[in-house]
mmCIF file with all atom_site columns, C-alpha atoms in Angstrom:
data_model
loop_
_atom_site.group_PDB
_atom_site.id
_atom_site.type_symbol
_atom_site.label_atom_id
_atom_site.label_alt_id
_atom_site.label_comp_id
_atom_site.label_asym_id
_atom_site.label_entity_id
_atom_site.label_seq_id
_atom_site.pdbx_PDB_ins_code
_atom_site.Cartn_x
_atom_site.Cartn_y
_atom_site.Cartn_z
_atom_site.occupancy
_atom_site.B_iso_or_equiv
_atom_site.pdbx_formal_charge
_atom_site.auth_seq_id
_atom_site.auth_comp_id
_atom_site.auth_asym_id
_atom_site.auth_atom_id
_atom_site.pdbx_PDB_model_num
ATOM 1   C CA . UNK A 1 1   ? 29.236 -72.232 -9.821  1.00 59.00 ? 1   UNK A CA 1
ATOM 2   C CA . UNK A 1 2   ? 32.546 -70.622 -8.869  1.00 70.00 ? 2   UNK A CA 1
ATOM 3   C CA . UNK A 1 3   ? 33.518 -70.342 -5.227  1.00 80.00 ? 3   UNK A CA 1
ATOM 4   C CA . UNK A 1 4   ? 32.625 -67.033 -3.593  1.00 86.00 ? 4   UNK A CA 1
ATOM 5   C CA . UNK A 1 5   ? 34.653 -65.594 -0.764  1.00 94.00 ? 5   UNK A CA 1
ATOM 6   C CA . UNK A 1 6   ? 35.561 -62.382 0.999   1.00 97.00 ? 6   UNK A CA 1
ATOM 7   C CA . UNK A 1 7   ? 39.257 -61.750 1.459   1.00 97.00 ? 7   UNK A CA 1
ATOM 8   C CA . UNK A 1 8   ? 41.873 -59.037 1.511   1.00 97.00 ? 8   UNK A CA 1
ATOM 9   C CA . UNK A 1 9   ? 42.706 -57.530 -1.854  1.00 98.00 ? 9   UNK A CA 1
ATOM 10  C CA . UNK A 1 10  ? 46.351 -58.151 -2.740  1.00 97.00 ? 10  UNK A CA 1
ATOM 11  C CA . UNK A 1 11  ? 48.568 -55.522 -4.353  1.00 96.00 ? 11  UNK A CA 1
ATOM 12  C CA . UNK A 1 12  ? 48.297 -57.467 -7.621  1.00 97.00 ? 12  UNK A CA 1
ATOM 13  C CA . UNK A 1 13  ? 44.491 -57.147 -7.509  1.00 98.00 ? 13  UNK A CA 1
ATOM 14  C CA . UNK A 1 14  ? 44.270 -53.390 -6.894  1.00 98.00 ? 14  UNK A CA 1
ATOM 15  C CA . UNK A 1 15  ? 44.103 -52.583 -10.593 1.00 97.00 ? 15  UNK A CA 1
ATOM 16  C CA . UNK A 1 16  ? 41.056 -54.872 -10.911 1.00 97.00 ? 16  UNK A CA 1
ATOM 17  C CA . UNK A 1 17  ? 39.571 -53.120 -7.848  1.00 97.00 ? 17  UNK A CA 1
ATOM 18  C CA . UNK A 1 18  ? 40.223 -49.748 -9.490  1.00 97.00 ? 18  UNK A CA 1
ATOM 19  C CA . UNK A 1 19  ? 38.306 -50.807 -12.600 1.00 97.00 ? 19  UNK A CA 1
ATOM 20  C CA . UNK A 1 20  ? 35.359 -51.783 -10.395 1.00 97.00 ? 20  UNK A CA 1
ATOM 21  C CA . UNK A 1 21  ? 35.590 -48.485 -8.477  1.00 95.00 ? 21  UNK A CA 1
ATOM 22  C CA . UNK A 1 22  ? 35.576 -46.523 -11.754 1.00 96.00 ? 22  UNK A CA 1
ATOM 23  C CA . UNK A 1 23  ? 32.487 -48.398 -12.930 1.00 96.00 ? 23  UNK A CA 1
ATOM 24  C CA . UNK A 1 24  ? 30.620 -47.664 -9.685  1.00 94.00 ? 24  UNK A CA 1
ATOM 25  C CA . UNK A 1 25  ? 31.464 -44.018 -9.029  1.00 91.00 ? 25  UNK A CA 1
ATOM 26  C CA . UNK A 1 26  ? 31.289 -40.937 -11.254 1.00 88.00 ? 26  UNK A CA 1
ATOM 27  C CA . UNK A 1 27  ? 34.688 -39.516 -12.301 1.00 90.00 ? 27  UNK A CA 1
ATOM 28  C CA . UNK A 1 28  ? 34.491 -36.697 -9.727  1.00 87.00 ? 28  UNK A CA 1
ATOM 29  C CA . UNK A 1 29  ? 33.940 -39.185 -6.865  1.00 85.00 ? 29  UNK A CA 1
ATOM 30  C CA . UNK A 1 30  ? 36.015 -42.279 -7.653  1.00 91.00 ? 30  UNK A CA 1
ATOM 31  C CA . UNK A 1 31  ? 39.377 -42.932 -6.068  1.00 91.00 ? 31  UNK A CA 1
ATOM 32  C CA . UNK A 1 32  ? 42.312 -42.978 -8.452  1.00 93.00 ? 32  UNK A CA 1
ATOM 33  C CA . UNK A 1 33  ? 44.362 -46.105 -9.031  1.00 96.00 ? 33  UNK A CA 1
ATOM 34  C CA . UNK A 1 34  ? 47.213 -44.353 -7.223  1.00 95.00 ? 34  UNK A CA 1
ATOM 35  C CA . UNK A 1 35  ? 45.046 -43.685 -4.167  1.00 93.00 ? 35  UNK A CA 1
ATOM 36  C CA . UNK A 1 36  ? 43.731 -47.258 -4.092  1.00 96.00 ? 36  UNK A CA 1
ATOM 37  C CA . UNK A 1 37  ? 47.283 -48.613 -4.390  1.00 97.00 ? 37  UNK A CA 1
ATOM 38  C CA . UNK A 1 38  ? 48.320 -46.359 -1.499  1.00 93.00 ? 38  UNK A CA 1
ATOM 39  C CA . UNK A 1 39  ? 45.367 -47.468 0.662   1.00 94.00 ? 39  UNK A CA 1
ATOM 40  C CA . UNK A 1 40  ? 46.099 -51.133 -0.015  1.00 97.00 ? 40  UNK A CA 1
ATOM 41  C CA . UNK A 1 41  ? 49.778 -50.650 0.803   1.00 96.00 ? 41  UNK A CA 1
ATOM 42  C CA . UNK A 1 42  ? 49.232 -48.546 3.952   1.00 95.00 ? 42  UNK A CA 1
ATOM 43  C CA . UNK A 1 43  ? 46.087 -50.274 5.287   1.00 96.00 ? 43  UNK A CA 1
ATOM 44  C CA . UNK A 1 44  ? 45.999 -53.755 3.709   1.00 97.00 ? 44  UNK A CA 1
ATOM 45  C CA . UNK A 1 45  ? 43.954 -55.142 6.615   1.00 97.00 ? 45  UNK A CA 1
ATOM 46  C CA . UNK A 1 46  ? 41.155 -52.709 5.738   1.00 97.00 ? 46  UNK A CA 1
ATOM 47  C CA . UNK A 1 47  ? 40.941 -53.449 1.992   1.00 98.00 ? 47  UNK A CA 1
ATOM 48  C CA . UNK A 1 48  ? 38.547 -56.297 1.139   1.00 98.00 ? 48  UNK A CA 1
ATOM 49  C CA . UNK A 1 49  ? 36.988 -57.786 -1.925  1.00 98.00 ? 49  UNK A CA 1
ATOM 50  C CA . UNK A 1 50  ? 34.104 -60.113 -2.585  1.00 98.00 ? 50  UNK A CA 1
ATOM 51  C CA . UNK A 1 51  ? 35.447 -62.596 -5.099  1.00 97.00 ? 51  UNK A CA 1
ATOM 52  C CA . UNK A 1 52  ? 33.895 -65.171 -7.345  1.00 94.00 ? 52  UNK A CA 1
ATOM 53  C CA . UNK A 1 53  ? 36.836 -67.289 -8.391  1.00 92.00 ? 53  UNK A CA 1
ATOM 54  C CA . UNK A 1 54  ? 39.536 -64.702 -9.141  1.00 92.00 ? 54  UNK A CA 1
ATOM 55  C CA . UNK A 1 55  ? 37.087 -61.998 -10.215 1.00 95.00 ? 55  UNK A CA 1
ATOM 56  C CA . UNK A 1 56  ? 36.367 -59.158 -7.821  1.00 97.00 ? 56  UNK A CA 1
ATOM 57  C CA . UNK A 1 57  ? 32.639 -58.422 -7.704  1.00 97.00 ? 57  UNK A CA 1
ATOM 58  C CA . UNK A 1 58  ? 32.594 -56.201 -4.619  1.00 98.00 ? 58  UNK A CA 1
ATOM 59  C CA . UNK A 1 59  ? 34.997 -53.854 -2.888  1.00 98.00 ? 59  UNK A CA 1
ATOM 60  C CA . UNK A 1 60  ? 35.251 -52.296 0.559   1.00 98.00 ? 60  UNK A CA 1
ATOM 61  C CA . UNK A 1 61  ? 38.280 -50.217 1.471   1.00 96.00 ? 61  UNK A CA 1
ATOM 62  C CA . UNK A 1 62  ? 38.979 -48.103 4.520   1.00 96.00 ? 62  UNK A CA 1
ATOM 63  C CA . UNK A 1 63  ? 41.663 -46.396 6.565   1.00 93.00 ? 63  UNK A CA 1
ATOM 64  C CA . UNK A 1 64  ? 41.928 -45.394 10.214  1.00 94.00 ? 64  UNK A CA 1
ATOM 65  C CA . UNK A 1 65  ? 41.797 -41.795 11.344  1.00 91.00 ? 65  UNK A CA 1
ATOM 66  C CA . UNK A 1 66  ? 41.244 -39.600 14.385  1.00 89.00 ? 66  UNK A CA 1
ATOM 67  C CA . UNK A 1 67  ? 38.188 -37.450 13.847  1.00 77.00 ? 67  UNK A CA 1
ATOM 68  C CA . UNK A 1 68  ? 34.445 -37.325 14.231  1.00 73.00 ? 68  UNK A CA 1
ATOM 69  C CA . UNK A 1 69  ? 33.493 -37.723 10.570  1.00 69.00 ? 69  UNK A CA 1
ATOM 70  C CA . UNK A 1 70  ? 34.976 -38.244 7.146   1.00 62.00 ? 70  UNK A CA 1
ATOM 71  C CA . UNK A 1 71  ? 36.727 -35.160 5.823   1.00 55.00 ? 71  UNK A CA 1
ATOM 72  C CA . UNK A 1 72  ? 38.837 -34.365 2.772   1.00 48.00 ? 72  UNK A CA 1
ATOM 73  C CA . UNK A 1 73  ? 41.880 -34.920 4.987   1.00 55.00 ? 73  UNK A CA 1
ATOM 74  C CA . UNK A 1 74  ? 40.734 -38.391 6.032   1.00 56.00 ? 74  UNK A CA 1
ATOM 75  C CA . UNK A 1 75  ? 39.956 -39.280 2.404   1.00 60.00 ? 75  UNK A CA 1
ATOM 76  C CA . UNK A 1 76  ? 43.340 -38.154 1.135   1.00 60.00 ? 76  UNK A CA 1
ATOM 77  C CA . UNK A 1 77  ? 46.615 -40.061 1.503   1.00 64.00 ? 77  UNK A CA 1
ATOM 78  C CA . UNK A 1 78  ? 46.072 -40.331 5.236   1.00 72.00 ? 78  UNK A CA 1
ATOM 79  C CA . UNK A 1 79  ? 46.086 -43.397 7.481   1.00 86.00 ? 79  UNK A CA 1
ATOM 80  C CA . UNK A 1 80  ? 46.712 -43.345 11.217  1.00 84.00 ? 80  UNK A CA 1
ATOM 81  C CA . UNK A 1 81  ? 47.331 -47.023 12.124  1.00 92.00 ? 81  UNK A CA 1
ATOM 82  C CA . UNK A 1 82  ? 46.050 -46.565 15.694  1.00 92.00 ? 82  UNK A CA 1
ATOM 83  C CA . UNK A 1 83  ? 43.299 -44.078 14.797  1.00 92.00 ? 83  UNK A CA 1
ATOM 84  C CA . UNK A 1 84  ? 40.065 -44.378 16.768  1.00 93.00 ? 84  UNK A CA 1
ATOM 85  C CA . UNK A 1 85  ? 37.808 -44.232 13.706  1.00 93.00 ? 85  UNK A CA 1
ATOM 86  C CA . UNK A 1 86  ? 37.723 -46.561 10.719  1.00 95.00 ? 86  UNK A CA 1
ATOM 87  C CA . UNK A 1 87  ? 36.690 -44.534 7.671   1.00 92.00 ? 87  UNK A CA 1
ATOM 88  C CA . UNK A 1 88  ? 35.138 -46.564 4.875   1.00 95.00 ? 88  UNK A CA 1
ATOM 89  C CA . UNK A 1 89  ? 35.999 -44.875 1.596   1.00 92.00 ? 89  UNK A CA 1
ATOM 90  C CA . UNK A 1 90  ? 34.480 -47.263 -0.928  1.00 94.00 ? 90  UNK A CA 1
ATOM 91  C CA . UNK A 1 91  ? 31.764 -49.857 -0.982  1.00 97.00 ? 91  UNK A CA 1
ATOM 92  C CA . UNK A 1 92  ? 30.958 -50.892 -4.517  1.00 96.00 ? 92  UNK A CA 1
ATOM 93  C CA . UNK A 1 93  ? 29.551 -53.895 -6.326  1.00 97.00 ? 93  UNK A CA 1
ATOM 94  C CA . UNK A 1 94  ? 29.661 -54.892 -9.983  1.00 97.00 ? 94  UNK A CA 1
ATOM 95  C CA . UNK A 1 95  ? 26.564 -53.397 -11.633 1.00 95.00 ? 95  UNK A CA 1
ATOM 96  C CA . UNK A 1 96  ? 25.457 -56.829 -12.891 1.00 95.00 ? 96  UNK A CA 1
ATOM 97  C CA . UNK A 1 97  ? 25.566 -58.249 -9.363  1.00 95.00 ? 97  UNK A CA 1
ATOM 98  C CA . UNK A 1 98  ? 23.965 -55.465 -7.332  1.00 93.00 ? 98  UNK A CA 1
ATOM 99  C CA . UNK A 1 99  ? 20.962 -56.147 -5.084  1.00 93.00 ? 99  UNK A CA 1
ATOM 100 C CA . UNK A 1 100 ? 22.178 -59.692 -4.395  1.00 93.00 ? 100 UNK A CA 1
ATOM 101 C CA . UNK A 1 101 ? 23.482 -59.048 -0.853  1.00 94.00 ? 101 UNK A CA 1
ATOM 102 C CA . UNK A 1 102 ? 27.146 -58.633 -1.750  1.00 97.00 ? 102 UNK A CA 1
ATOM 103 C CA . UNK A 1 103 ? 27.526 -55.166 -0.182  1.00 97.00 ? 103 UNK A CA 1
ATOM 104 C CA . UNK A 1 104 ? 25.773 -56.330 3.003   1.00 97.00 ? 104 UNK A CA 1
ATOM 105 C CA . UNK A 1 105 ? 28.021 -59.400 3.214   1.00 96.00 ? 105 UNK A CA 1
ATOM 106 C CA . UNK A 1 106 ? 31.101 -57.206 2.831   1.00 97.00 ? 106 UNK A CA 1
ATOM 107 C CA . UNK A 1 107 ? 29.890 -54.759 5.495   1.00 97.00 ? 107 UNK A CA 1
ATOM 108 C CA . UNK A 1 108 ? 29.022 -57.497 8.013   1.00 97.00 ? 108 UNK A CA 1
ATOM 109 C CA . UNK A 1 109 ? 32.308 -59.325 7.399   1.00 97.00 ? 109 UNK A CA 1
ATOM 110 C CA . UNK A 1 110 ? 34.213 -56.061 7.789   1.00 97.00 ? 110 UNK A CA 1
ATOM 111 C CA . UNK A 1 111 ? 32.378 -55.157 11.002  1.00 96.00 ? 111 UNK A CA 1
ATOM 112 C CA . UNK A 1 112 ? 33.331 -58.516 12.542  1.00 96.00 ? 112 UNK A CA 1
ATOM 113 C CA . UNK A 1 113 ? 36.914 -58.191 11.355  1.00 96.00 ? 113 UNK A CA 1
ATOM 114 C CA . UNK A 1 114 ? 37.224 -54.731 12.948  1.00 96.00 ? 114 UNK A CA 1
ATOM 115 C CA . UNK A 1 115 ? 35.662 -55.899 16.223  1.00 94.00 ? 115 UNK A CA 1
ATOM 116 C CA . UNK A 1 116 ? 37.992 -58.901 16.474  1.00 94.00 ? 116 UNK A CA 1
ATOM 117 C CA . UNK A 1 117 ? 41.271 -57.540 15.102  1.00 95.00 ? 117 UNK A CA 1
ATOM 118 C CA . UNK A 1 118 ? 41.447 -53.733 15.102  1.00 94.00 ? 118 UNK A CA 1
ATOM 119 C CA . UNK A 1 119 ? 42.069 -52.586 18.668  1.00 92.00 ? 119 UNK A CA 1
ATOM 120 C CA . UNK A 1 120 ? 41.230 -49.099 19.899  1.00 93.00 ? 120 UNK A CA 1
ATOM 121 C CA . UNK A 1 121 ? 38.451 -48.430 17.378  1.00 94.00 ? 121 UNK A CA 1
ATOM 122 C CA . UNK A 1 122 ? 35.426 -46.477 18.611  1.00 94.00 ? 122 UNK A CA 1
ATOM 123 C CA . UNK A 1 123 ? 33.408 -46.532 15.420  1.00 94.00 ? 123 UNK A CA 1
ATOM 124 C CA . UNK A 1 124 ? 33.261 -47.261 11.734  1.00 96.00 ? 124 UNK A CA 1
ATOM 125 C CA . UNK A 1 125 ? 32.053 -44.301 9.710   1.00 94.00 ? 125 UNK A CA 1
ATOM 126 C CA . UNK A 1 126 ? 31.204 -43.579 6.104   1.00 93.00 ? 126 UNK A CA 1
ATOM 127 C CA . UNK A 1 127 ? 29.520 -41.061 3.865   1.00 89.00 ? 127 UNK A CA 1
ATOM 128 C CA . UNK A 1 128 ? 26.996 -42.001 1.217   1.00 92.00 ? 128 UNK A CA 1
ATOM 129 C CA . UNK A 1 129 ? 24.379 -40.505 -1.044  1.00 91.00 ? 129 UNK A CA 1
ATOM 130 C CA . UNK A 1 130 ? 20.778 -40.523 0.167   1.00 93.00 ? 130 UNK A CA 1
ATOM 131 C CA . UNK A 1 131 ? 19.757 -43.518 -1.976  1.00 94.00 ? 131 UNK A CA 1
ATOM 132 C CA . UNK A 1 132 ? 22.257 -45.729 -0.081  1.00 95.00 ? 132 UNK A CA 1
ATOM 133 C CA . UNK A 1 133 ? 21.176 -44.797 3.456   1.00 96.00 ? 133 UNK A CA 1
ATOM 134 C CA . UNK A 1 134 ? 18.749 -47.784 3.645   1.00 97.00 ? 134 UNK A CA 1
ATOM 135 C CA . UNK A 1 135 ? 21.543 -50.205 2.686   1.00 96.00 ? 135 UNK A CA 1
ATOM 136 C CA . UNK A 1 136 ? 23.778 -48.971 5.492   1.00 97.00 ? 136 UNK A CA 1
ATOM 137 C CA . UNK A 1 137 ? 21.051 -48.769 8.139   1.00 97.00 ? 137 UNK A CA 1
ATOM 138 C CA . UNK A 1 138 ? 19.991 -52.353 7.307   1.00 96.00 ? 138 UNK A CA 1
ATOM 139 C CA . UNK A 1 139 ? 23.644 -53.344 7.787   1.00 96.00 ? 139 UNK A CA 1
ATOM 140 C CA . UNK A 1 140 ? 23.611 -51.872 11.328  1.00 96.00 ? 140 UNK A CA 1
ATOM 141 C CA . UNK A 1 141 ? 24.843 -48.319 10.757  1.00 97.00 ? 141 UNK A CA 1
ATOM 142 C CA . UNK A 1 142 ? 23.042 -45.361 12.280  1.00 96.00 ? 142 UNK A CA 1
ATOM 143 C CA . UNK A 1 143 ? 22.087 -42.444 10.082  1.00 96.00 ? 143 UNK A CA 1
ATOM 144 C CA . UNK A 1 144 ? 23.771 -39.354 11.564  1.00 94.00 ? 144 UNK A CA 1
ATOM 145 C CA . UNK A 1 145 ? 22.779 -36.601 9.139   1.00 90.00 ? 145 UNK A CA 1
ATOM 146 C CA . UNK A 1 146 ? 24.021 -34.495 6.265   1.00 91.00 ? 146 UNK A CA 1
ATOM 147 C CA . UNK A 1 147 ? 27.793 -34.305 5.922   1.00 86.00 ? 147 UNK A CA 1
ATOM 148 C CA . UNK A 1 148 ? 29.712 -31.071 5.491   1.00 78.00 ? 148 UNK A CA 1
ATOM 149 C CA . UNK A 1 149 ? 31.931 -32.913 2.991   1.00 71.00 ? 149 UNK A CA 1
ATOM 150 C CA . UNK A 1 150 ? 31.835 -31.614 -0.566  1.00 72.00 ? 150 UNK A CA 1
ATOM 151 C CA . UNK A 1 151 ? 33.145 -34.237 -2.980  1.00 70.00 ? 151 UNK A CA 1
ATOM 152 C CA . UNK A 1 152 ? 31.511 -34.332 -6.393  1.00 66.00 ? 152 UNK A CA 1
ATOM 153 C CA . UNK A 1 153 ? 28.205 -32.719 -7.249  1.00 73.00 ? 153 UNK A CA 1
ATOM 154 C CA . UNK A 1 154 ? 25.742 -34.511 -4.939  1.00 83.00 ? 154 UNK A CA 1
ATOM 155 C CA . UNK A 1 155 ? 25.330 -34.135 -1.151  1.00 89.00 ? 155 UNK A CA 1
ATOM 156 C CA . UNK A 1 156 ? 26.733 -36.756 1.227   1.00 89.00 ? 156 UNK A CA 1
ATOM 157 C CA . UNK A 1 157 ? 25.279 -38.167 4.440   1.00 93.00 ? 157 UNK A CA 1
ATOM 158 C CA . UNK A 1 158 ? 27.092 -39.564 7.486   1.00 93.00 ? 158 UNK A CA 1
ATOM 159 C CA . UNK A 1 159 ? 26.436 -43.047 8.843   1.00 96.00 ? 159 UNK A CA 1
ATOM 160 C CA . UNK A 1 160 ? 28.194 -44.540 11.889  1.00 95.00 ? 160 UNK A CA 1
ATOM 161 C CA . UNK A 1 161 ? 28.538 -47.950 13.466  1.00 97.00 ? 161 UNK A CA 1
ATOM 162 C CA . UNK A 1 162 ? 29.769 -47.931 17.065  1.00 94.00 ? 162 UNK A CA 1
ATOM 163 C CA . UNK A 1 163 ? 32.171 -50.799 17.810  1.00 91.00 ? 163 UNK A CA 1
ATOM 164 C CA . UNK A 1 164 ? 34.482 -49.937 20.761  1.00 75.00 ? 164 UNK A CA 1
ATOM 165 C CA . UNK A 1 165 ? 37.230 -52.535 20.439  1.00 61.00 ? 165 UNK A CA 1
ATOM 166 C CA . UNK A 1 166 ? 39.306 -51.989 23.591  1.00 56.00 ? 166 UNK A CA 1
#
């Protein structure tokens, strides 16, 4: 069995991450390669992969922002290095490896990373579709309610994890 680990995604691995993102999200919801490259360049400490050998099986990428919830502005080419909120933009896992705990491992690893290394953060926030709410609540997030965000054809829901790192 190949070694599994969670680590930062390097700039040379973003294209592989983009392929995974495209396989996990519909075209009207996925981040473009350009946006993922920008997020990795601007917020490399918030861009993680779950790897088996050199193959990325899971992805979690985020940026920091000042705001209560994820908005189109926070999802765009926007990263405030000292922002009080960490906005998770993508959590995705290879379709052949879903329901094996990879997303939960990424979320828990990321939570600990933020608590230990990202100062001034009040919370980690994300939006998801209703079928993913149980995943995030099991990982420690609180369900907040329906989001006002319109991105794609299905409704989104807010989930928050309070961290307070100061």
